[in-house]
Short mmCIF file of C-alpha atoms in Angstrom, two decimals:
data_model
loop_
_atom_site.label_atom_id
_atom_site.label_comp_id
_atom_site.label_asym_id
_atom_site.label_seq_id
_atom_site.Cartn_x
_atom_site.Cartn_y
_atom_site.Cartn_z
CA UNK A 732 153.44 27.25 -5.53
CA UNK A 733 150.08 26.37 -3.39
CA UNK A 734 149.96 27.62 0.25
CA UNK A 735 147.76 26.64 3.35
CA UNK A 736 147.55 27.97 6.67
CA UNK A 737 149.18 26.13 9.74
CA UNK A 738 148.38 27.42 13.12
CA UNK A 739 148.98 31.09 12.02
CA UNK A 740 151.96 29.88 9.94
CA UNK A 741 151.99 30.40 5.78
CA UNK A 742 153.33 26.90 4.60
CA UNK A 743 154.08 27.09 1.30
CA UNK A 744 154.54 23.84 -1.22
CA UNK A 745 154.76 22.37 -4.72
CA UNK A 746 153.57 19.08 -5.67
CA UNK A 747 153.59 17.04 -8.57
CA UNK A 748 152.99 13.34 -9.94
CA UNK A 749 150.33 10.61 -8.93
CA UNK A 750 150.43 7.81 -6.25
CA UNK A 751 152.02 7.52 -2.90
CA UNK A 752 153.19 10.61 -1.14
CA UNK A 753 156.63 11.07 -0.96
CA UNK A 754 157.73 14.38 1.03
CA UNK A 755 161.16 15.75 -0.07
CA UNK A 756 162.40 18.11 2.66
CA UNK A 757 165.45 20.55 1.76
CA UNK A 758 168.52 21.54 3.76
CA UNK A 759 169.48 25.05 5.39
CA UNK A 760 169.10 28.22 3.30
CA UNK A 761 167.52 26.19 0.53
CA UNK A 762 164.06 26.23 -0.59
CA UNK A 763 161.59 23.27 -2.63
CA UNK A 764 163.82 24.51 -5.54
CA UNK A 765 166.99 22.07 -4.16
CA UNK A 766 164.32 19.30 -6.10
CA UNK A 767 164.13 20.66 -9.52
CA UNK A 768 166.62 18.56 -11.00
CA UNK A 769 164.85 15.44 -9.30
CA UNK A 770 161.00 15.85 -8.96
CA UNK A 771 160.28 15.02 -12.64
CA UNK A 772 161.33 11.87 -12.61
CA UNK A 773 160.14 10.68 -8.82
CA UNK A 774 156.78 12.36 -9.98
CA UNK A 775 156.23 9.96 -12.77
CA UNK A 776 155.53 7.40 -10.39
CA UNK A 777 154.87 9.01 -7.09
CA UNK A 778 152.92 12.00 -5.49
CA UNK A 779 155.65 14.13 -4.70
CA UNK A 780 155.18 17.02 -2.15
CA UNK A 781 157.84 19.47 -1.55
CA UNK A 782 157.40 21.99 1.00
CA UNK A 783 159.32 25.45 1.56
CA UNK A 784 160.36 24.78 5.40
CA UNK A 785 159.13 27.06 7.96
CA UNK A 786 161.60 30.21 7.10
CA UNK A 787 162.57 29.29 3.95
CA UNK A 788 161.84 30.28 0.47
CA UNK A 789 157.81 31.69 0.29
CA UNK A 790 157.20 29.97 3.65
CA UNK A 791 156.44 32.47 6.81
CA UNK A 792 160.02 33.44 8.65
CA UNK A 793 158.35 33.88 12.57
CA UNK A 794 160.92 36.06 14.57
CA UNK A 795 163.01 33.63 17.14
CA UNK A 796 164.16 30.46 17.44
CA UNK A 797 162.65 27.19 15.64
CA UNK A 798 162.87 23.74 16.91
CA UNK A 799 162.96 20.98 14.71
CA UNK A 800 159.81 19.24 16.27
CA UNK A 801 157.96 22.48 15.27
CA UNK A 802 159.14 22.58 11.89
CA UNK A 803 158.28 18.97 11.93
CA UNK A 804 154.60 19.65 12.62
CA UNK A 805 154.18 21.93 9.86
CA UNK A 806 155.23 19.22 7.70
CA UNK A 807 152.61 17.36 9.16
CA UNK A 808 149.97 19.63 9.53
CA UNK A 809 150.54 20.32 5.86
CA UNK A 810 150.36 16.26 4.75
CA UNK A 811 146.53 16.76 6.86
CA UNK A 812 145.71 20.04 4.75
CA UNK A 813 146.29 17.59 1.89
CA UNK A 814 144.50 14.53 3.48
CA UNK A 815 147.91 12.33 3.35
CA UNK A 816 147.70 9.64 6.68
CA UNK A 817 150.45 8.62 5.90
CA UNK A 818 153.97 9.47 3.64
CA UNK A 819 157.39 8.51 2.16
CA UNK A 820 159.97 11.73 4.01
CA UNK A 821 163.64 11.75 2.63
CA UNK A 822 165.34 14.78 4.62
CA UNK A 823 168.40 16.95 2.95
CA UNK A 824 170.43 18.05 5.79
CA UNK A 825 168.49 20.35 7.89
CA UNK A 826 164.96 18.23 6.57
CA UNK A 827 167.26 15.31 7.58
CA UNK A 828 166.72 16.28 11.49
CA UNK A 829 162.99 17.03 10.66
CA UNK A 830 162.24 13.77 9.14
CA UNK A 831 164.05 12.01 12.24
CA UNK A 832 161.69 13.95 15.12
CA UNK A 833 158.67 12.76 12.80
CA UNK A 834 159.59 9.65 13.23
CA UNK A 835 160.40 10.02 16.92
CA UNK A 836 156.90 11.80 17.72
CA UNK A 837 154.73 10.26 15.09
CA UNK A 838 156.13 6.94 13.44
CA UNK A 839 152.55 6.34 12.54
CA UNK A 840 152.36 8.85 9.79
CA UNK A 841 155.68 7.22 8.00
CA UNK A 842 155.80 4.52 5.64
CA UNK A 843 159.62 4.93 5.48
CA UNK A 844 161.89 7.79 5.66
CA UNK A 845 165.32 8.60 4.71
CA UNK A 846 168.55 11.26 5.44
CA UNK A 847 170.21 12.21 2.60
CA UNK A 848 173.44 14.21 3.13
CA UNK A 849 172.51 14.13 6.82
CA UNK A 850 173.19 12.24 10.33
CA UNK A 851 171.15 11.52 13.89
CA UNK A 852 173.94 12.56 15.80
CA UNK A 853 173.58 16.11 17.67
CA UNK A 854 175.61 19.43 16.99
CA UNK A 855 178.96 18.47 18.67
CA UNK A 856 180.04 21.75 21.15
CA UNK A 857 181.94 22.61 18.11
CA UNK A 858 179.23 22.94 15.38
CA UNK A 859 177.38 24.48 18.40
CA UNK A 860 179.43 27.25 18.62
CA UNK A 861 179.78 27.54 14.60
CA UNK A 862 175.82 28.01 14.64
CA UNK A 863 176.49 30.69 16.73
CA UNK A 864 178.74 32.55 14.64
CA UNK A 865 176.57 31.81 11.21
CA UNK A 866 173.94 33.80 13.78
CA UNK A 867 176.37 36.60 14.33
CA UNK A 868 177.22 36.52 10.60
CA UNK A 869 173.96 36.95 9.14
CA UNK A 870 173.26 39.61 11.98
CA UNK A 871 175.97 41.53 10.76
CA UNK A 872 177.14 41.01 7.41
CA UNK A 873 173.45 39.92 6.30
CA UNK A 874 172.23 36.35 4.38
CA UNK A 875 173.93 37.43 1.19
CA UNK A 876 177.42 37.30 2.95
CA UNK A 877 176.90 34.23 4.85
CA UNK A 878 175.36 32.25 1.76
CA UNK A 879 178.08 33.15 -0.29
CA UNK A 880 180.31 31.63 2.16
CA UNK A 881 178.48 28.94 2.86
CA UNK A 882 177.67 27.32 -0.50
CA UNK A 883 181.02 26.71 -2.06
CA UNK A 884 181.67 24.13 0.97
CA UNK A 885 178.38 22.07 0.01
CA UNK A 886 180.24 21.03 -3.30
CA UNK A 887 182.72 18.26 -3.69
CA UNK A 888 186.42 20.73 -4.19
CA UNK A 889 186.19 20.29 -7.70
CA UNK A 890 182.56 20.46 -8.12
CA UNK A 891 182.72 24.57 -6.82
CA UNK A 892 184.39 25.14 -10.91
CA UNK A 893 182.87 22.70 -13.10
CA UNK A 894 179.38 22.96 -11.39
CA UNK A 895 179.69 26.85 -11.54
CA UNK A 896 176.12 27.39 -12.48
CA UNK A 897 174.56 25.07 -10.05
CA UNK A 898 176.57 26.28 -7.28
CA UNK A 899 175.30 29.66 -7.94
CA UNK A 900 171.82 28.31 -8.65
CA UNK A 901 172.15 27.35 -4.37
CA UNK A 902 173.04 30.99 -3.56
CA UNK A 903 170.45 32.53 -5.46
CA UNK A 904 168.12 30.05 -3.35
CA UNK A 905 170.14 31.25 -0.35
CA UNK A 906 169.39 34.36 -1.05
CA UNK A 907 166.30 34.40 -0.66
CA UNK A 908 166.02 32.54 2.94
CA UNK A 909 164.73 35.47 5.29
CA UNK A 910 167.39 36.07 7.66
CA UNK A 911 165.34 35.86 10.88
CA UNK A 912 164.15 32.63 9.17
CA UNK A 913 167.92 31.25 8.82
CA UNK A 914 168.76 32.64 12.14
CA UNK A 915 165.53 30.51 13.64
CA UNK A 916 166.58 27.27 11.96
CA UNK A 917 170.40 27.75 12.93
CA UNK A 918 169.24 27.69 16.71
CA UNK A 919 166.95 24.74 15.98
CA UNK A 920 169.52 22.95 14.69
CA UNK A 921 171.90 23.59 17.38
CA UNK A 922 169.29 22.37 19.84
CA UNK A 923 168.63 19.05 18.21
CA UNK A 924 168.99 16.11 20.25
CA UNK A 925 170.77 12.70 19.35
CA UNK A 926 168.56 10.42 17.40
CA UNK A 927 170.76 7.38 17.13
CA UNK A 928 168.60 5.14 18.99
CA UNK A 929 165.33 6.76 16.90
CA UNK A 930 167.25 5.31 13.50
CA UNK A 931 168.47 2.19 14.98
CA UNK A 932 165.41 1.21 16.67
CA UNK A 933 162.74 2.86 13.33
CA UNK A 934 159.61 0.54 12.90
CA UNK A 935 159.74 1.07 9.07
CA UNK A 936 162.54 0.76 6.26
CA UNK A 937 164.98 4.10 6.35
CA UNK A 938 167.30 5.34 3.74
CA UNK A 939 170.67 6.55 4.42
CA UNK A 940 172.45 8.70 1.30
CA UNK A 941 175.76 9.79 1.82
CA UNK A 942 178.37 11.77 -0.65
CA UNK A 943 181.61 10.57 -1.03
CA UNK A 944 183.63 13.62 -0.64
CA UNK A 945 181.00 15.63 1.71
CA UNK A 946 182.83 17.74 4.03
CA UNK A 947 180.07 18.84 5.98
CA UNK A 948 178.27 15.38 6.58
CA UNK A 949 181.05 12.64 5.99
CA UNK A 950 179.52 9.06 5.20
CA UNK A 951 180.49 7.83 8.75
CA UNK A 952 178.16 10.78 10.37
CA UNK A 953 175.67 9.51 7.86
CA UNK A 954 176.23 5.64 8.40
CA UNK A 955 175.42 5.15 12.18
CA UNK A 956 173.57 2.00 12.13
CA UNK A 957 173.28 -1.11 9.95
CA UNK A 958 170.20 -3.04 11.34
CA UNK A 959 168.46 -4.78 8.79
CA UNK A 960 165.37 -2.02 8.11
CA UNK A 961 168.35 0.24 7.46
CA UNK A 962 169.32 0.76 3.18
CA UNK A 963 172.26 2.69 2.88
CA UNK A 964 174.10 3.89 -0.32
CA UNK A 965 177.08 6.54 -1.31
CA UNK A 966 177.03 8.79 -3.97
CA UNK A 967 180.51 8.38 -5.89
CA UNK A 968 182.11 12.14 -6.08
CA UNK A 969 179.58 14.06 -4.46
CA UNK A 970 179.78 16.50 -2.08
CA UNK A 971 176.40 17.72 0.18
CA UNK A 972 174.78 17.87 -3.06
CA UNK A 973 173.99 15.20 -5.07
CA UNK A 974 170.57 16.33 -5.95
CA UNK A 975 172.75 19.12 -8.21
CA UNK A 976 176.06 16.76 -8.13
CA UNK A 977 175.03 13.76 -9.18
CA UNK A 978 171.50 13.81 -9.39
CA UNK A 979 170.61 10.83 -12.03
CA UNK A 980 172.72 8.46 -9.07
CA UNK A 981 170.28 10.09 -6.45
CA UNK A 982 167.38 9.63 -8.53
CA UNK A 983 168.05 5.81 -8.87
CA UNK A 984 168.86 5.37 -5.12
CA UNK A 985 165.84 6.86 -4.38
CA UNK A 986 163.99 4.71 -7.06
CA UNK A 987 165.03 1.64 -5.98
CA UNK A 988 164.78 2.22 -2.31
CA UNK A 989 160.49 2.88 -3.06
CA UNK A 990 160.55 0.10 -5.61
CA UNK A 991 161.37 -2.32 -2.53
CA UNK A 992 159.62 -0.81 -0.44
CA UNK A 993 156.51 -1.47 -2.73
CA UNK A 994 157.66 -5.08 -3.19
CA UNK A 995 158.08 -5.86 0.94
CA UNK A 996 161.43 -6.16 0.50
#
């Protein structure tokens, strides 16, 4: 991986492929890695830049609580490291919310930008309090505990068996997440704001990539506007996943989504 230096902050990256930028952002606990299965192929046609979020995989882990605007500006201060104006950002999850407050703060550094497996709405005083007691977790019981009890839920039910190795391929990346650097991002998330009104009202085309059976992010969380800039798609079967699920399906939704996008469609 490549690294460069953002305001005191160790931003670590991979990139690969030719052409327009396209940033993939990964979820909670996850690292660039979440990509492997779909960077190849996007890279044959695009410049594809996939950062380790700010306390995740090789990336610093500051002590305290994130926000998602700051983790936002390391993704931007690393597109200027790499002289990008101006970029393609499709958001797992957790890169989801980061992608949205880019294009809140700075829609002039998107061409488009998507949420895969994610949604604009904010924490609900439930999932408020569960980020609260993932902190207390980790705190106690350490990251190894709360991945393991995290991942399994990120698969569709009958994914968690016959996707075995990939679901352990996610705690392994898990693993690795600092736990001050998971604790950070839990309390960023938590503090999110709504960003209905930022999708809705988006200058530029946006993607919206749901699974089927996700039981963290259901397709209805996902699916909160239909104006015309908005492309949505669900992948059939697929849990929080589908870049391990189904990732061929995500590949081509992807694909086609930049293909039009090229075309001024």
């Amino acid at each position: 991986m490549e690294k460069v230096m953002c305001d005191g902050t160790t931003i670590c990256y991979a990139e690969q492929g030719k052409g327009e930028a396209l940033v993939l952002l990964h979820g909670f606990c996850g690292s660039s890695s979440y990509w492997d299965e779909v960077v190849p192929e996007l890279a044959r046609s695009y410049r594809c830049i996939v950062p380790d979020l700010r306390g995740h995989g090789k990336t610093d882990a500051p002590v305290g609580s994130y926000t998602i605007e700051q983790m936002g500006n390391d993704v931007l201060q690393l597109l200027d490291e790499l002289e990008v104006e101006k970029a393609v950002i499709l958001g797992h999850s957790m890169g989801g919310y980061i992608a949205l407050a880019i294009a809140q703060h700075h829609p002039e550094r998107l061409n488009a930008f998507g949420l895969i497996h994610s949604t604009a709405f904010p924490d609900s005083d439930e999932a408020k309090e569960k980020r609260l007691r993932a902190v207390s977790t980790i705190q106690s019981e350490g990251i190894v505990n709360f991945v393991d009890g995290l991942v399994p839920g990120l698969f569709a039910p009958e994914h968690v068996e016959s996707l075995s190795a990939h679901v352990n391929r996610v705690k392994e990346i898990g693993y690795k997440t600092a736990p001050q650097g998971a604790i950070g991002a839990a309390l960023a998330m938590r503090e999110r704001p709504d960003r209905r009104d930022v999708l809705s009202a988006a200058p530029m085309p946006v993607l919206l990539v749901a699974g089927e059976k996700d039981g963290l992010i259901p397709p209805e969380r996902t699916f909160t506007s239909d104006k015309p800039h908005i492309v949505q798609a669900t992948i059939a079967g697929a849990g929080h996943m589908s870049m391990y699920e189904a990732p061929e399906e995500l590949i081509q939704v992807i694909k086609q989504f930049l293909a039009d996008l090229s075309d001024g469609v």
